[in-house]
Short mmCIF file of C-alpha atoms in Angstrom, two decimals:
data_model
loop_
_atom_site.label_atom_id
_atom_site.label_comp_id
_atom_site.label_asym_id
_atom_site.label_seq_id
_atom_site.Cartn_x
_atom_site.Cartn_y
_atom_site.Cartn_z
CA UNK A 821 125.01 91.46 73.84
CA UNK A 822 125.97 94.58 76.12
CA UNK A 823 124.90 95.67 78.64
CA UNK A 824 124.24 98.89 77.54
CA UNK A 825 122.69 97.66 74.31
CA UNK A 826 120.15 95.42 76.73
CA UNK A 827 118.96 98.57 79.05
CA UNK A 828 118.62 100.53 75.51
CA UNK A 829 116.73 97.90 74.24
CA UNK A 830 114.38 98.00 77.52
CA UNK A 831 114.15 101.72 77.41
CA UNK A 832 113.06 101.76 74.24
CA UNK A 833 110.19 99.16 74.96
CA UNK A 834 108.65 100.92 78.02
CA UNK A 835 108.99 103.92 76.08
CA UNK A 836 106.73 102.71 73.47
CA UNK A 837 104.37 101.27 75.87
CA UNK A 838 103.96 105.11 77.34
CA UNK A 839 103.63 106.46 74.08
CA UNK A 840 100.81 104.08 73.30
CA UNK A 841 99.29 105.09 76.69
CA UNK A 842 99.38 109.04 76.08
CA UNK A 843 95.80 110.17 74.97
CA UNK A 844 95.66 111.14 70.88
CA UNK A 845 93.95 114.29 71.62
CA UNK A 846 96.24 115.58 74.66
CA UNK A 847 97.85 118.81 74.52
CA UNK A 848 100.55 117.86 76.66
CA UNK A 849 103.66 115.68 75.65
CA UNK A 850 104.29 112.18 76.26
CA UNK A 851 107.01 112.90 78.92
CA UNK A 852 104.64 115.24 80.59
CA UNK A 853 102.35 112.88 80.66
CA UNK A 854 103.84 109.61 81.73
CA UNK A 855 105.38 111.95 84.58
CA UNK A 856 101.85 112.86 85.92
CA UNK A 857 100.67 109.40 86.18
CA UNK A 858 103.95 108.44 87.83
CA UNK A 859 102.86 110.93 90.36
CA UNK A 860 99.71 110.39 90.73
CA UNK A 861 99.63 106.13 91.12
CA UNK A 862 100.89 106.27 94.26
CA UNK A 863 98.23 107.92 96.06
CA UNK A 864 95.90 104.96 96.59
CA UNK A 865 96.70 101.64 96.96
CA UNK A 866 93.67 100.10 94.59
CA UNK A 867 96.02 101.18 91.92
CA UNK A 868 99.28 99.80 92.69
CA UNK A 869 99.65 97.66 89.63
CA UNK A 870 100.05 101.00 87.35
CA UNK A 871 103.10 101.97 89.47
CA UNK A 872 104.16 98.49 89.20
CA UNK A 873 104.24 98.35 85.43
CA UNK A 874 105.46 102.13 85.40
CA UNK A 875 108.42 102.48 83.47
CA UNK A 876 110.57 103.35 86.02
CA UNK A 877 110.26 101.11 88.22
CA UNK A 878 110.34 98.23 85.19
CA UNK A 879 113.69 99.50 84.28
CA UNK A 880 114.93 99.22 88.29
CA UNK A 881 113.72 96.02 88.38
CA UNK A 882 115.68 94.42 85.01
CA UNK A 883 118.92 95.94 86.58
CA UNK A 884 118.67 94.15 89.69
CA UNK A 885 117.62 90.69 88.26
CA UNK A 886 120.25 91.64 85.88
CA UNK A 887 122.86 92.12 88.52
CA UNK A 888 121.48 88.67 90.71
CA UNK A 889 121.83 86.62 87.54
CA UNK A 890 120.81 83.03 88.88
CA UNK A 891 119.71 80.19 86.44
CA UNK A 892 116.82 79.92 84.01
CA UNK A 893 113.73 78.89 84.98
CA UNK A 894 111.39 75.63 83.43
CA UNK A 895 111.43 77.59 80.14
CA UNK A 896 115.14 77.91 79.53
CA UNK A 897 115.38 82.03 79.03
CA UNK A 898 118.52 83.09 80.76
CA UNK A 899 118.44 87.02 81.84
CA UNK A 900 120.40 88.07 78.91
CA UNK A 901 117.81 86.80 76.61
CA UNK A 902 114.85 88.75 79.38
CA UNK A 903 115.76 92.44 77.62
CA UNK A 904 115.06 90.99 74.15
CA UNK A 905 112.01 89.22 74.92
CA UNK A 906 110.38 92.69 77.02
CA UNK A 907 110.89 94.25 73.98
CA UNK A 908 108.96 92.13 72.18
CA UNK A 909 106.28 90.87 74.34
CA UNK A 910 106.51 93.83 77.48
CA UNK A 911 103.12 95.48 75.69
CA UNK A 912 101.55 92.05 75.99
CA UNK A 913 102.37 91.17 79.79
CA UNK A 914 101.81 94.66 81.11
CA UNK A 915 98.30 94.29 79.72
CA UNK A 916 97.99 90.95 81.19
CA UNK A 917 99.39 92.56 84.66
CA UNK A 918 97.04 95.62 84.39
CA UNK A 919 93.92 93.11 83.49
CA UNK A 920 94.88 91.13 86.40
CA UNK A 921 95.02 87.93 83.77
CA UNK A 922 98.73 87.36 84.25
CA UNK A 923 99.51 83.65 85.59
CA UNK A 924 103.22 82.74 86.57
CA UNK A 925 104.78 79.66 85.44
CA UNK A 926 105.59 76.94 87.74
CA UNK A 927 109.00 77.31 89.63
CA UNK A 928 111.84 75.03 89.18
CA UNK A 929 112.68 72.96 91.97
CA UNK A 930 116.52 72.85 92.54
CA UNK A 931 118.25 71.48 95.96
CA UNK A 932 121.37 73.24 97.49
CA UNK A 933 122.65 71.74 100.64
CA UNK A 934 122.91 73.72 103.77
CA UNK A 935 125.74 74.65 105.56
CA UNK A 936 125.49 72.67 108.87
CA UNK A 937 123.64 69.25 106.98
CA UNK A 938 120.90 68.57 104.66
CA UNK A 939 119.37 69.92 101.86
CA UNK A 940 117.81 73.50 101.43
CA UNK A 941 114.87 73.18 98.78
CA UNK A 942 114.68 76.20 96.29
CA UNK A 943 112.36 77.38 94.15
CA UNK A 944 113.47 79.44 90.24
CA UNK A 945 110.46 81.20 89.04
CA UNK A 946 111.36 81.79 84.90
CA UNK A 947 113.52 85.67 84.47
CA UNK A 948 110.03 87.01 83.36
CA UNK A 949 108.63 86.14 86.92
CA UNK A 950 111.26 87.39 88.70
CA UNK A 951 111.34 90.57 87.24
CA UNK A 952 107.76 90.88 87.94
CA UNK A 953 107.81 89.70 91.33
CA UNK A 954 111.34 92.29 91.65
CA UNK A 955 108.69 94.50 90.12
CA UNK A 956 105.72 93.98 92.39
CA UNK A 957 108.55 94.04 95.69
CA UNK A 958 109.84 97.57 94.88
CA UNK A 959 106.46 98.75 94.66
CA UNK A 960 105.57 97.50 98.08
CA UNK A 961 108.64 97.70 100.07
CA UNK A 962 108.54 101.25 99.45
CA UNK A 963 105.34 101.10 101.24
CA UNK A 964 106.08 98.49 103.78
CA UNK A 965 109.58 98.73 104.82
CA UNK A 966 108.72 102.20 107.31
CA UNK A 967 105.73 100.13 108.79
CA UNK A 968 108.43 97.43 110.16
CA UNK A 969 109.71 96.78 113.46
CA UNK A 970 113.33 98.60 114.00
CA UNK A 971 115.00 95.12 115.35
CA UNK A 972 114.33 93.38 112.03
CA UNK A 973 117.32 93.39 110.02
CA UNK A 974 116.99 90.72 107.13
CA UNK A 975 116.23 91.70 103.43
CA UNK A 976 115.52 95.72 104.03
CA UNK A 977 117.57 98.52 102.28
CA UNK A 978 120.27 100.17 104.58
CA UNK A 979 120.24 97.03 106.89
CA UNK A 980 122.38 94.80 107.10
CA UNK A 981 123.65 91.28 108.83
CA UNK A 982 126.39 93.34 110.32
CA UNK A 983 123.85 95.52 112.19
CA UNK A 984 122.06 92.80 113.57
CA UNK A 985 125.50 91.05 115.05
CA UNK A 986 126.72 94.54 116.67
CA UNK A 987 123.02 94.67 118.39
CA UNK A 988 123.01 91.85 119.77
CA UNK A 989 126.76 92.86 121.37
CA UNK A 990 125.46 95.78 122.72
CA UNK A 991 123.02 93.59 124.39
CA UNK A 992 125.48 91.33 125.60
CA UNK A 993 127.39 94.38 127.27
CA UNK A 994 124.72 95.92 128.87
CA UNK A 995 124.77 92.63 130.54
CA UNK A 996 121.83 90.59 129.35
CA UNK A 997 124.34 87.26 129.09
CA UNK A 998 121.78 84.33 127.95
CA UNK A 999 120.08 84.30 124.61
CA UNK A 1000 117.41 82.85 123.57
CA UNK A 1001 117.92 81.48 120.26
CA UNK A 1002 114.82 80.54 117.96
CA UNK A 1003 115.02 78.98 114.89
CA UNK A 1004 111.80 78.32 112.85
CA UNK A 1005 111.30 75.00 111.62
CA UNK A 1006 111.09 75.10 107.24
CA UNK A 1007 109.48 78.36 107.76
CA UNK A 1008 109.39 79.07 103.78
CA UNK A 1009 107.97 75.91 103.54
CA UNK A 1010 104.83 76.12 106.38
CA UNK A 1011 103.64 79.88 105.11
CA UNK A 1012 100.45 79.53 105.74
CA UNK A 1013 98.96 80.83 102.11
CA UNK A 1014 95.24 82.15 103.40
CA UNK A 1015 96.56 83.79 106.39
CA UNK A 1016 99.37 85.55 104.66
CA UNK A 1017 96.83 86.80 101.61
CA UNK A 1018 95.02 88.46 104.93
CA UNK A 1019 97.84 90.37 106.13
CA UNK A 1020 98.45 92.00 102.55
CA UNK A 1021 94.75 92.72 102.07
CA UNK A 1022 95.19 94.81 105.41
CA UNK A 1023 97.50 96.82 102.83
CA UNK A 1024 96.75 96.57 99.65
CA UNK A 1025 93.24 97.00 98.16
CA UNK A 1026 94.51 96.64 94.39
CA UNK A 1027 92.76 93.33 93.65
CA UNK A 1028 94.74 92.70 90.54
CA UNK A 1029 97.98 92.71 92.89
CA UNK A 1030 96.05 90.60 95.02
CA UNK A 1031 95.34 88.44 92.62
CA UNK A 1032 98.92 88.13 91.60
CA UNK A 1033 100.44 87.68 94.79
CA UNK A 1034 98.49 84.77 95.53
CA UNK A 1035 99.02 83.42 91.41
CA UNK A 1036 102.68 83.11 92.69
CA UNK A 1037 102.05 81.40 95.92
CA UNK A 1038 100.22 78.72 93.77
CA UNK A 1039 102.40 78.69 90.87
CA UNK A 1040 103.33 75.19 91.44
CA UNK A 1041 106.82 73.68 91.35
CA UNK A 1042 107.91 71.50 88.46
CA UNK A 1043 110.69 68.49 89.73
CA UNK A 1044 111.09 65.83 87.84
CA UNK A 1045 108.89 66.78 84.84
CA UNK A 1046 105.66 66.81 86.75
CA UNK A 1047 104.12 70.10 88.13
CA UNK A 1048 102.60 69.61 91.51
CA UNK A 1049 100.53 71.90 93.26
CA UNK A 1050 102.01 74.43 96.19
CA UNK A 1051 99.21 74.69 99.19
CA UNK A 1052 101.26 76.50 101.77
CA UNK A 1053 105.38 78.37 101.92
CA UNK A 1054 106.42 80.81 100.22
CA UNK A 1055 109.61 79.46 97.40
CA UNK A 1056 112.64 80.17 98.25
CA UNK A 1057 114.62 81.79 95.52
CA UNK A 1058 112.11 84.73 93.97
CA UNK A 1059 112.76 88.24 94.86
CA UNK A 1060 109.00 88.44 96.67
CA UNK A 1061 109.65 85.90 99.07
CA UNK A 1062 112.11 88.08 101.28
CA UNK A 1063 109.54 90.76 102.12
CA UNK A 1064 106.03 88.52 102.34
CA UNK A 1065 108.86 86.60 105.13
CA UNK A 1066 109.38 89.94 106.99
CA UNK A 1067 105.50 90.56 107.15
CA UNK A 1068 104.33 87.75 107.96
CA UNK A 1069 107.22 87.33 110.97
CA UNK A 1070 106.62 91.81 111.59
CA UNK A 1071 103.21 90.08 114.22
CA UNK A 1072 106.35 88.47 116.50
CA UNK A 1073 108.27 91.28 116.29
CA UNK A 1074 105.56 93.39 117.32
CA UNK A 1075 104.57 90.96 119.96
CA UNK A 1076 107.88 90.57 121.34
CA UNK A 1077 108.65 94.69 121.32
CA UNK A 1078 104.81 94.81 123.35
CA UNK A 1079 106.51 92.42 125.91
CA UNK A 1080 109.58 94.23 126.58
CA UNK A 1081 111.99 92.07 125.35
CA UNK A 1082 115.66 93.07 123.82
CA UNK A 1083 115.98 90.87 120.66
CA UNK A 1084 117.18 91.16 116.89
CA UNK A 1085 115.48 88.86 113.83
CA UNK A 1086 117.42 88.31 110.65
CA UNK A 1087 114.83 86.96 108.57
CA UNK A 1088 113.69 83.32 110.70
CA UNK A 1089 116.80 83.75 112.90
CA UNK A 1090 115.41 85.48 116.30
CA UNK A 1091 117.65 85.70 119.30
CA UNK A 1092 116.29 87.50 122.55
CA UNK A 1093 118.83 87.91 125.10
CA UNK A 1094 117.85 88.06 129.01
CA UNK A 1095 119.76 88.18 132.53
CA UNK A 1096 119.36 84.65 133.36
CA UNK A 1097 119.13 80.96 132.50
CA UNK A 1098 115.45 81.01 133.92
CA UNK A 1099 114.02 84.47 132.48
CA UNK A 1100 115.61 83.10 129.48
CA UNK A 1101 113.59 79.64 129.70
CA UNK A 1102 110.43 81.35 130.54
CA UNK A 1103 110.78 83.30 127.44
CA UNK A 1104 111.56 80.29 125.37
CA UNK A 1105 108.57 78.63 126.32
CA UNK A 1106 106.04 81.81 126.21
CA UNK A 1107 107.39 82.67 122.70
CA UNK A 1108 107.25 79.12 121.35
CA UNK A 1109 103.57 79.00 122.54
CA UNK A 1110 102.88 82.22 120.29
CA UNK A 1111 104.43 80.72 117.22
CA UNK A 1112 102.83 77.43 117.04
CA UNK A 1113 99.16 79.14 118.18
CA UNK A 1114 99.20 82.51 116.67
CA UNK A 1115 101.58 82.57 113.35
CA UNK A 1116 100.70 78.81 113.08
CA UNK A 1117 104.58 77.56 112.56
CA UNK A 1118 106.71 75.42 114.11
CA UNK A 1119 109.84 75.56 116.67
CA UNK A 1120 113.18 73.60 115.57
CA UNK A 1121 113.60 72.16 118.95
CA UNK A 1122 116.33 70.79 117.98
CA UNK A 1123 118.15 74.22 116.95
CA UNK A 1124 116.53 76.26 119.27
CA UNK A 1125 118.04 76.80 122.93
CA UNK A 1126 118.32 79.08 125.96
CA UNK A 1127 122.47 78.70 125.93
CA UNK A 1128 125.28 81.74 126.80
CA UNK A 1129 126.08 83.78 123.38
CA UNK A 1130 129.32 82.19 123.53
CA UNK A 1131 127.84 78.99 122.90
CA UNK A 1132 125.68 79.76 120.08
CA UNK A 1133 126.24 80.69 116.54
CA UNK A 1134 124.18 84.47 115.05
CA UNK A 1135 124.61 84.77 111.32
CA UNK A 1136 128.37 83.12 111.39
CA UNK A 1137 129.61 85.12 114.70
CA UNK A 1138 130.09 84.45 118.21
CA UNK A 1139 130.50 86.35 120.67
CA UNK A 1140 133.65 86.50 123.80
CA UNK A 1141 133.36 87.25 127.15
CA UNK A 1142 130.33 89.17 128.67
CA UNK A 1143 132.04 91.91 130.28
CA UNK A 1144 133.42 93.34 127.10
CA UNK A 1145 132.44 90.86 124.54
CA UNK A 1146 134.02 90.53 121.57
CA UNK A 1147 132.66 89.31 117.81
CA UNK A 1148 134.43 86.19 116.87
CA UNK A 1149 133.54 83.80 114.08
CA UNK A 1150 132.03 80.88 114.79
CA UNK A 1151 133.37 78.11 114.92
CA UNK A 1152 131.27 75.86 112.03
CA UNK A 1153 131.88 78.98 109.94
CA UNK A 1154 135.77 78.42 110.38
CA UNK A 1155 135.65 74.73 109.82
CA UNK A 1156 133.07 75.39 106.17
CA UNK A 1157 135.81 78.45 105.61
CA UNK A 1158 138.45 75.45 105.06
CA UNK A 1159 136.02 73.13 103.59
CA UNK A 1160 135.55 75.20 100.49
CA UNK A 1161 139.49 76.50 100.87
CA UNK A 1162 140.00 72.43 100.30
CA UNK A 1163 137.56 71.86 97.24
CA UNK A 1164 139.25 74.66 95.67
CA UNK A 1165 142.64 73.42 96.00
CA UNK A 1166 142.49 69.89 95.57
CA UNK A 1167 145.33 68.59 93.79
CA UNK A 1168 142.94 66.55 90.99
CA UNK A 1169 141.15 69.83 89.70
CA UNK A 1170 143.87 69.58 87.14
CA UNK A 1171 144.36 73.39 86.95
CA UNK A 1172 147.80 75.33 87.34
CA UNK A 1173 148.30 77.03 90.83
CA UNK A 1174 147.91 80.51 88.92
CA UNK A 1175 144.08 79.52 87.89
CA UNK A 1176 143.46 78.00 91.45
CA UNK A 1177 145.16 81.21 93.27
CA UNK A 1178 142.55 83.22 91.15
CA UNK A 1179 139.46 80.89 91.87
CA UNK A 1180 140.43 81.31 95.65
CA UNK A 1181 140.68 85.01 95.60
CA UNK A 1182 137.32 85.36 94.23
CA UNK A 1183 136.18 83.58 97.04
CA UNK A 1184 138.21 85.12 99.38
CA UNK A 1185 137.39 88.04 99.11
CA UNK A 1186 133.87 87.80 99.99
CA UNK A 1187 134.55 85.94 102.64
CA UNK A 1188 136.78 88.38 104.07
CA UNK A 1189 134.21 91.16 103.01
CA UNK A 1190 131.81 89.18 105.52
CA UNK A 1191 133.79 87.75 108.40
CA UNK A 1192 136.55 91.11 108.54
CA UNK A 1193 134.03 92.19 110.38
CA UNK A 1194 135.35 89.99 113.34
CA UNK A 1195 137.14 91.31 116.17
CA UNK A 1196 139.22 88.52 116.63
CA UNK A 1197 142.40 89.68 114.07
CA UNK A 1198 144.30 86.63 115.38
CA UNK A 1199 142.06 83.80 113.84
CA UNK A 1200 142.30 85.74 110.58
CA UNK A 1201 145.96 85.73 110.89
CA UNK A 1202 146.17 81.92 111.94
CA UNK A 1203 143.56 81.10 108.82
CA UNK A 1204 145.98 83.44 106.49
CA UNK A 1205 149.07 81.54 107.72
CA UNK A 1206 146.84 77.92 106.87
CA UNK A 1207 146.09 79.15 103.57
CA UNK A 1208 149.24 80.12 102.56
CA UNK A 1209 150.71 76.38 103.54
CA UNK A 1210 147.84 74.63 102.18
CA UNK A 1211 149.14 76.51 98.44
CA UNK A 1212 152.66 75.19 99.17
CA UNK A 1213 151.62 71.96 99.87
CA UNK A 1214 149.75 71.97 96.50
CA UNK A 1215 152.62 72.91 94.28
CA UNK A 1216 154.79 70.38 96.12
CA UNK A 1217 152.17 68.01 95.37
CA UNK A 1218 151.98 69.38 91.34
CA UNK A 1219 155.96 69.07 91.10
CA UNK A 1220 155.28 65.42 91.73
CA UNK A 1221 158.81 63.53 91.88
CA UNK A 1222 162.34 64.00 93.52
CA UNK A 1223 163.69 65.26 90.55
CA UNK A 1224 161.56 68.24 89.41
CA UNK A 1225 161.18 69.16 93.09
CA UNK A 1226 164.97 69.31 93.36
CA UNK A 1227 165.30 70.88 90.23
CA UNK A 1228 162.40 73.73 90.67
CA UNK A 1229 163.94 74.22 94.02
CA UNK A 1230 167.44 75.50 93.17
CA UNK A 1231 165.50 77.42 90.07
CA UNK A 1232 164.14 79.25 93.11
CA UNK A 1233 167.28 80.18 94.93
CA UNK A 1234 167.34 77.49 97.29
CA UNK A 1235 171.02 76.09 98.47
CA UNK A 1236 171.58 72.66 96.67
CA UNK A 1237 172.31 70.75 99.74
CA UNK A 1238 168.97 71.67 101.47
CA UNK A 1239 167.16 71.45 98.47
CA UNK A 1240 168.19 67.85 97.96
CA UNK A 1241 167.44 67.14 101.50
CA UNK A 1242 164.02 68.57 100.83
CA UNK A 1243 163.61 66.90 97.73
CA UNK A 1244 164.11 63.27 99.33
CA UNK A 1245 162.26 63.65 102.59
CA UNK A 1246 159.90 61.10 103.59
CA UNK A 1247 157.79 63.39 105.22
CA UNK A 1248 154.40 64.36 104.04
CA UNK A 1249 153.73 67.49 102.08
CA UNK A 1250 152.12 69.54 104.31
CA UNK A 1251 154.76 69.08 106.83
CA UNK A 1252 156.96 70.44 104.08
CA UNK A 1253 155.06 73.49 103.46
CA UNK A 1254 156.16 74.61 106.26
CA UNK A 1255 159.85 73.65 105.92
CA UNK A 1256 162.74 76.48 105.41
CA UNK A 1257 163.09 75.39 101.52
CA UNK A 1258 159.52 75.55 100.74
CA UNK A 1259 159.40 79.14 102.65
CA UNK A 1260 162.25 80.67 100.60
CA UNK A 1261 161.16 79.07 97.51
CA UNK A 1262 157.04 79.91 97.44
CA UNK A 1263 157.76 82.98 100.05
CA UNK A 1264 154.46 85.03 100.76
CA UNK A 1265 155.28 87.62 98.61
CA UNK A 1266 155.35 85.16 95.60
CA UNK A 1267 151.87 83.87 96.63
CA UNK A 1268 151.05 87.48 96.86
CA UNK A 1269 151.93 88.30 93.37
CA UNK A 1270 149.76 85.46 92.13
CA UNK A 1271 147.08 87.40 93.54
CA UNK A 1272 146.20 86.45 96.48
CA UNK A 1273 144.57 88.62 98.57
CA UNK A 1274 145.11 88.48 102.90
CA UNK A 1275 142.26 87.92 105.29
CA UNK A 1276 144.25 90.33 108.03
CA UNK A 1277 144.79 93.55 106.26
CA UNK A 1278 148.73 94.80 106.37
#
């Protein structure tokens, strides 16, 4: 189905819902209508869950789970199936939501591992959930997002991961050259559920959204078959869990802003950067305290330190120098950079080198869309020149023996002698990649025209 025939099929639902909704007897039209109760929901917050379910906002929310995709939930609908099913069943939820009857299904439990060892635990609420939790998170990051602090950078429109690693530079510069790097131990996972439902009640007075909120707190999580209950964390992997993160983490960003300190937070990722080794340790231990006592979680002690930027690793960058530092990429980003580079190219995928190339731009380019944000040009160009020998080194490998090598060689312009020469060398193939046969042969341009793309623009 297209996509244009799914957001018709969506618009025509919510528009039947509001035409249900308009009073029999009204002398106004149904737009006319459905436009003055758009304006008017947002005045008080006991009646949040009408803007929630207002059409609008609905039809914001299926584009964006839309455009996330992601996996089906414990009852198998995939999000091109959700616009079908709103049409036929929207009516019935939205009167569930406005009751305050609704109850989420149970989450999926899927395990992804993380980049730097072990597993990261995620939770997929069913498409219906997380288009009304995408639902319920416009509605109140509309509201919220102003009330945050301005060194919080994770998960809030017109910030980005970029902004928080050019902060903390300008930090470094003005010559605060320690950092105090705190990272929160399973934070999803140790949300504590009461004291989080306080904080939004502070808000919100809408006890229907109340009531939801905490519905998908307790949802449960299905592994295995078996449903078992959810006491405390918030799931990783629905579109609510973002923004609950940022409020419940907003009381140590106020606390650390009421102390003075220079610091930026990317969702549980916190560094605070200070003059020296001891102000920095002081801080450590003062903010630890207020973590474990106030927002009742725990310190990684293991991946927290007081350590100079250059040692430490913010959101895949490093940092060079003090003086005049410099954003470089980190060095565990580099080495999982060439990981996935390796996975992608091994020889036993069983794909042609035109199919591979195309798999690797794909990734490429995001990954250059991230990390070209380095100032460090040279790596790029050093990582560019690895790439391209790692592809000749697969096609030597694909040619497989003497013969076709020798043969595909001199197909490729290459002088018979050295191509023979190449052809029966002993040596390995990734010395060969970088031999003067396997240069003219699979020359960058050629690579190029297979399409792929260069980390170092130029």
């Amino acid at each position: 189905m297209s996509d244009k025939r799914q957001k018709n099929q969506l618009v025509l639902a919510f528009a039947e819902v509001s035409r249900s909704e308009a009073p029999r007897d009204s002398e106004e039209g149904t737009e006319s209508f459905a436009a003055k109760r758009e304006a008017e929901s947002p005045a008080s917050s006991d009646q949040l869950m009408e803007e929630v379910c207002g059409r609008k906002n609905c039809q914001q929310a299926l584009a964006r789970v839309k455009s996330n995709k992601g996996s089906a939930g414990i009852d198998g609908m995939t999000v091109e199936q959700l616009p079908g099913y709103l049409k036929q069943h929207w009516p019935a939820n939205r009167e569930q939501l406005l009751r305050g009857t609704y109850k989420p299904q149970p989450v999926k439990r899927v395990e992804i591992p993380k980049p730097d060892g072990g597993m990261r635990k995620l939770g997929i609420p069913t498409v219906l959930d997380r288009f009304i939790q995408q639902a319920v998170m416009q509605v109140l990051q509309r509201r919220w997002d102003r009330t945050f602090s301005d060194y919080s950078y994770g998960f809030r429109p017109g910030r980005s991961a970029h902004q928080a690693v050019a902060k903390a530079q300008q930090y470094i510069a003005a010559g605060y050259g320690w950092v105090v790097d705190l990272d929160l131990e399973k934070f999803f996972d140790r949300v504590n559920h009461d004291k989080l439902m306080a904080k939004i009640a502070k808000r919100i007075s809408d006890k229907r959204l109340l009531k939801l909120i905490r519905a998908f707190l307790r949802a449960g999580v299905m592994e295995g078959g078996l449903v078992s209950p959810v006491d405390e964390g918030t799931p990783q992997g629905g579109p609510l869990s973002p923004l609950l993160s940022n409020l419940v983490l907003d009381e140590l960003d106020r606390e650390l802003e009421r102390r003075g300190h220079r610091f930026v937070r990317y969702a549980d990722d916190s560094n605070i950067y200070v003059r020296s080794r001891r102000a920095g340790e002081r801080v450590m231990m003062s903010t630890r305290k207020f973590i474990t006592t106030k927002l009742k979680l725990k310190v990684n002690e293991e991946k927290s330190a007081v350590a100079r930027p250059r040692e430490r690793k913010f959101l895949g960058f490093s940092f060079t120098g003090q003086r005049e530092p410099k954003r470089r990429i980190a060095p565990k980003a580099i080495a999982r950079f060439k990981q996935r580079v390796r996975e992608l190219t091994r020889r036993t995928r069983g794909v042609s080198v035109e199919t591979m190339v195309a798999q690797l731009g794909r990734y490429l380019t995001g990954w250059r869309g991230y990390f070209g944000f380095c100032q460090t040009p040279s790596v790029l160009g050093n990582l560019d020149r690895w790439l391209r020998r790692r592809l000749r080194s697969v096609v030597w490998k694909q040619w497989k023996r003497g013969k076709v090598r020798f043969a595909e060689l001199l197909k490729r312009g290459v002088g018979k002698d050295l191509a023979a020469q190449t052809a029966g060398s002993a040596h390995g193939p990734w010395r060969l990649s970088n031999s003067p046969a396997l240069s003219f042969a699979l020359p960058n341009a050629y690579l190029a025209s297979l399409g792929l793309p260069q980390l170092v623009a130029g």
